Coordinates of C-alpha atoms in Angstrom, one line a residue:
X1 CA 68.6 -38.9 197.6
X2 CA 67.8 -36.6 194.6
X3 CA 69.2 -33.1 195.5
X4 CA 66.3 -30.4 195.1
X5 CA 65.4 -28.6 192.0
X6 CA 67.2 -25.3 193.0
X7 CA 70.3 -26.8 193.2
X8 CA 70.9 -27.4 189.6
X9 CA 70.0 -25.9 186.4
X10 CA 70.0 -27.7 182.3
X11 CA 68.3 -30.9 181.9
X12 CA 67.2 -33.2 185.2
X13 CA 65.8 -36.8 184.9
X14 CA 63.8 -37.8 187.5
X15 CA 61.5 -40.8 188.1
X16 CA 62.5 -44.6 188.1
X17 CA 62.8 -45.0 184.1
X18 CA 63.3 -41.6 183.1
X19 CA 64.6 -41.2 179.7
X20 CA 66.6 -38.8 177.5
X21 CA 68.2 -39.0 174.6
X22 CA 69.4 -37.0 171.7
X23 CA 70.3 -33.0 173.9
X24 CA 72.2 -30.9 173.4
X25 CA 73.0 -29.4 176.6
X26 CA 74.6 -26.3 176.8
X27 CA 75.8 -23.2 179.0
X28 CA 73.9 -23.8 181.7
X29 CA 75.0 -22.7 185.6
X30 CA 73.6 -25.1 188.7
X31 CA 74.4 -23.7 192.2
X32 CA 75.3 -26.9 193.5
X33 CA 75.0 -30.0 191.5
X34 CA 74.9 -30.8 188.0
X35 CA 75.1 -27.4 186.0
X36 CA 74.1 -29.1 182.6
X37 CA 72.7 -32.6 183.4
X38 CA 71.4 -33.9 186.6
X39 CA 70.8 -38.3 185.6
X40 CA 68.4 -39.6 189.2
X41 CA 68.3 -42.7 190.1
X42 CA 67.3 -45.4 187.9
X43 CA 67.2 -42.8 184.9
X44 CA 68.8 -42.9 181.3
X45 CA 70.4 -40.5 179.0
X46 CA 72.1 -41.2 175.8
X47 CA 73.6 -39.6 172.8
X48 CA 73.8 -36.2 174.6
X49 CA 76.3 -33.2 173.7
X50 CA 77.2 -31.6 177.4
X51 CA 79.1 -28.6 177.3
X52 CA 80.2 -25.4 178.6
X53 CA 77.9 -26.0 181.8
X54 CA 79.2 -24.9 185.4
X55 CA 78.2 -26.4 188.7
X56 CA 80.3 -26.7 192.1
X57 CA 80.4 -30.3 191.9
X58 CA 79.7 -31.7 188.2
X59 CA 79.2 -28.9 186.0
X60 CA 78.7 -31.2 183.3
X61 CA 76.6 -33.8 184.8
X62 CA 75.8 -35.0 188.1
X63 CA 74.8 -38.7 188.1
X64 CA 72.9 -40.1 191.8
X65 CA 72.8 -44.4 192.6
X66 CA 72.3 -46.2 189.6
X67 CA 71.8 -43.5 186.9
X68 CA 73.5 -43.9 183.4
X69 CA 75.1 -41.6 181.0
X70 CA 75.6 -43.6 177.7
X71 CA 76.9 -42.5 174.2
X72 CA 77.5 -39.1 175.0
X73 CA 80.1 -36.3 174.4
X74 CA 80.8 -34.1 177.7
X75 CA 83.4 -31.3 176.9
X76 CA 84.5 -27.9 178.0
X77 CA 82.7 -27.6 181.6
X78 CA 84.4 -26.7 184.3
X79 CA 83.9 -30.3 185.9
X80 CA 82.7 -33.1 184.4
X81 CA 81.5 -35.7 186.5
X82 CA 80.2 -36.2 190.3
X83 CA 78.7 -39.4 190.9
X84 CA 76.9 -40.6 193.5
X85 CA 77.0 -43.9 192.0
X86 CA 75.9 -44.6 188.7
X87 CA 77.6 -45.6 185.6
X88 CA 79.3 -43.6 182.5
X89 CA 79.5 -45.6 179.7
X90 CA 81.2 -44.9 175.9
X91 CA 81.6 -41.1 176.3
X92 CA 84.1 -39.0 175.3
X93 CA 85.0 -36.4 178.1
X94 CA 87.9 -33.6 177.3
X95 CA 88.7 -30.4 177.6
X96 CA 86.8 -29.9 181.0
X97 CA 88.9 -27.9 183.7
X98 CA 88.2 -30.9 185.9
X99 CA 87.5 -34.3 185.2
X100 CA 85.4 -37.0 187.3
X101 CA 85.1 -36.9 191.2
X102 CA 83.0 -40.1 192.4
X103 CA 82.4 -39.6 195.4
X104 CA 80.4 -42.2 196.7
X105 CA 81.0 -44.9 194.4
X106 CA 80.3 -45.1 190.5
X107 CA 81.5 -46.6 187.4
X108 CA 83.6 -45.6 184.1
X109 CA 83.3 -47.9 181.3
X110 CA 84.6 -47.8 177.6
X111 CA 85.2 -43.8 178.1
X112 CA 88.4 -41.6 176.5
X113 CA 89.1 -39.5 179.4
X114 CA 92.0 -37.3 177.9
X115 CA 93.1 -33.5 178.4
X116 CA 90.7 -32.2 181.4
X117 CA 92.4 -30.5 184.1
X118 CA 92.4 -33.6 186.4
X119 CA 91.5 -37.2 185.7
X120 CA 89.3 -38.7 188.1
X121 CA 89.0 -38.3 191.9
X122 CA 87.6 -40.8 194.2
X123 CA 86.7 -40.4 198.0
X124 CA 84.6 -38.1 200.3
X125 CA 87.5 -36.2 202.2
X126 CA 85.6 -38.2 205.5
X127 CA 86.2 -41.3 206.6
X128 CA 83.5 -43.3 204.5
X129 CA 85.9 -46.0 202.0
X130 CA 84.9 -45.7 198.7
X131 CA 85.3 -47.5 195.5
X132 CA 85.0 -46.7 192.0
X133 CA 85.6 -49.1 188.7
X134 CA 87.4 -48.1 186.0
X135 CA 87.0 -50.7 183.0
X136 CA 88.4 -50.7 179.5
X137 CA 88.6 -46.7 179.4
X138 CA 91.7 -44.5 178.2
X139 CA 92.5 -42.2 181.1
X140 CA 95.3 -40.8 179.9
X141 CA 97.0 -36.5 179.8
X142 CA 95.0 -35.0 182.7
X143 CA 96.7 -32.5 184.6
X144 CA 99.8 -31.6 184.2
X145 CA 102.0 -33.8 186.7
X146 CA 101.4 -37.1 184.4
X147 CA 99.2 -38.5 187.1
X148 CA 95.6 -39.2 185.9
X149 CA 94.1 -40.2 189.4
X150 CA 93.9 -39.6 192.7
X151 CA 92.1 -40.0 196.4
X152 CA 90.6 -37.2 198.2
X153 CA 90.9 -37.8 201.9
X154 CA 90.7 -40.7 203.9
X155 CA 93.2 -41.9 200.7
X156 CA 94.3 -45.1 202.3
X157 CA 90.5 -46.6 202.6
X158 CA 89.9 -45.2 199.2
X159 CA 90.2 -47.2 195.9
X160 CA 89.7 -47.3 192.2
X161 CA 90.2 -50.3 190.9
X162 CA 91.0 -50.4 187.3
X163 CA 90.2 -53.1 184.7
X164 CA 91.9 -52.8 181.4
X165 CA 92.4 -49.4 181.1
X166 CA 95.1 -47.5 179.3
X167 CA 96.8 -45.0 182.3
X168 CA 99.6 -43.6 184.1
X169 CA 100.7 -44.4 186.8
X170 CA 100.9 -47.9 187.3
X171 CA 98.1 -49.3 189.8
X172 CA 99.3 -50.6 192.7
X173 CA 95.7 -52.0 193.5
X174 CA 95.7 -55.7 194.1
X175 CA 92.5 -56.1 192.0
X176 CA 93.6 -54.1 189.2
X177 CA 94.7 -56.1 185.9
X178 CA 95.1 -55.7 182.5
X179 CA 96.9 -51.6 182.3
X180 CA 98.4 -50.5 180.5
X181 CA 100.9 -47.2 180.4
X182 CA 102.1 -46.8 177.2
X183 CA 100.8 -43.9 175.0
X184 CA 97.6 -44.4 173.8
X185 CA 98.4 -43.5 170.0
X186 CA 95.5 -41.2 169.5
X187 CA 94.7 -39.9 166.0
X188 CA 95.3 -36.3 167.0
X189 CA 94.6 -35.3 170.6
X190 CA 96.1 -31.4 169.5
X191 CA 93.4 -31.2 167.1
X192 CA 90.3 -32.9 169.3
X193 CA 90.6 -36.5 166.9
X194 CA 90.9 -38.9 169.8
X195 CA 90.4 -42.3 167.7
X196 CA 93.4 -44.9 167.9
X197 CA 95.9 -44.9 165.6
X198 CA 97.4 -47.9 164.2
X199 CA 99.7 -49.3 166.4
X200 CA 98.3 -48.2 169.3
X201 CA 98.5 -50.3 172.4
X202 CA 94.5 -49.7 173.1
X203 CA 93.4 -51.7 170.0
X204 CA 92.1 -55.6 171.1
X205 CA 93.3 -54.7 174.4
X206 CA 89.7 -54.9 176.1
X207 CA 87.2 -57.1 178.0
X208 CA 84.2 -58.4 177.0
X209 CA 81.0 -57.1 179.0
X210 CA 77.4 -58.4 177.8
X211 CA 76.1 -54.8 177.1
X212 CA 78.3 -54.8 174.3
X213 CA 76.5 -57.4 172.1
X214 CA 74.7 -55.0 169.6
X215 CA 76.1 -51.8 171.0
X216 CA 77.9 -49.5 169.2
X217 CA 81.0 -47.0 169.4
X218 CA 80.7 -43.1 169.7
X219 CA 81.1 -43.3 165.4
X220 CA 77.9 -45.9 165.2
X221 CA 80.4 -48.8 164.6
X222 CA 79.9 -52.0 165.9
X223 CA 81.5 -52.0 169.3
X224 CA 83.9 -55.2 169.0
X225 CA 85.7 -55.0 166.1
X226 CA 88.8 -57.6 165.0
X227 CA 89.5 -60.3 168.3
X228 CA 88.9 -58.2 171.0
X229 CA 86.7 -54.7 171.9
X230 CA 89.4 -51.8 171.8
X231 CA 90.0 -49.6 174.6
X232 CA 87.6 -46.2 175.1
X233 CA 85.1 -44.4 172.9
X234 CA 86.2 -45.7 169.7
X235 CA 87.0 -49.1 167.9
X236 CA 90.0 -48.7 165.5
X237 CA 88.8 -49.3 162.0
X238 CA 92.0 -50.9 159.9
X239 CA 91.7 -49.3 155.9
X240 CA 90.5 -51.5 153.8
X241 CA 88.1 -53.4 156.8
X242 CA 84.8 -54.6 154.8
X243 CA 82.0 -54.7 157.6
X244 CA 79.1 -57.4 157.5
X245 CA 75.3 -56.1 158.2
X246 CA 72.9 -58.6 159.3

């Protein structure tokens, strides 16, 4: 259910429907759940700027069932994600000093997940299972051990299952397919640039999903771009590409 009011603080969506787009959400403090954005269920926001916000569980945003957070940057809160369910979708989350807990399911597609304290976290620390999709995102330099996931309790009934994503270590899932661990090639992760580089392993190395058709990336380019949609927030754009607008 939709936690109370009191509980959080910034921006909360609430309603089947409910809409936001284009915030800039910033420095806020929630006592319990989502500090800067709180997405209900059946809610939308898109194109937002979260950051700097603190919460106990998802300072940045705090997403219940089968809310969305699309197009958005989410950067510098001390942590970034609890879900409840619901889906992230071509965002760009660094820099928080922890990264995504889904805790009772959720999904992560098309993101660049890169230099929080932790990757992502899935489980309850009780014995519900849970399960939490990871699909054509880079979830790559959280923490500092080199591993960029992880299960909180209960960790044999817990899973993540990852579908062409770009991490470390290798999944041991048996639904997992199509990761990869090499470097991501990023443009400069030092400097906050977290486009691909040329070369990098990321680039044609997605799967198609029908939400792509029309969408675009985090820069406003078309999503799919040369034979295959690239991996995380950004398609790689080759110098000297000529795009066609119909």
């Amino acid at each position: 259910a939709q936690q109370p009011d009191s509980q959080q603080a910034g921006l909360m969506i609430v309603g089947e429907g409910g809409i936001a787009r284009d915030c800039v959400i910033t420095n806020n403090t929630g006592s319990t759940y989502g500090g800067g954005l709180s997405v209900g269920r059946g809610c939308v926001a898109s194109n937002c700027w979260v950051s700097g916000n603190s919460a106990s569980y998802g300072g940045g945003a705090y997403l219940n069932s089968n809310g969305m957070l699309l197009d958005s940057v989410v950067i510098s809160n001390n942590v970034a994600f609890f879900l409840q369910g619901g889906t992230i979708r071509n965002c760009l989350v660094a820099g928080n000093n922890a990264g995504t807990w889904i805790y009772s399911g959720g999904m992560l597609q098309s993101c660049t997940i890169v230099g929080n304290g932790y990757g992502v976290t899935v489980g309850t620390g009780s014995g519900s299972a849970i399960t939490g999709i990871v699909e054509n995102c880079i979830l790559y330099g959280n923490g500092s051990s080199g591993v960029n996931y992880s299960s909180y309790g209960n960790g044999a009934n817990n899973a993540l299952v990852f579908t062409n994503t770009c991490t470390l270590p290798q999944p041991a899932g048996a639904y997992d397919s199509g990761v990869i661990t090499a470097a991501p090639r990023l443009v400069d992760e030092a400097g906050g640039d977290f486009r691909l580089r040329g070369g990098s392993p990321c680039v044609n190395a997605g799967v198609w999903r029908a939400w792509m058709e029309g969408a675009r990336d985090l820069d406003g380019r078309q999503r799919v771009i040369g034979a295959a949609v690239d991996l995380g927030v950004y398609e790689y754009m080759p110098s000297g590409t000529i795009l066609h607008v119909r």
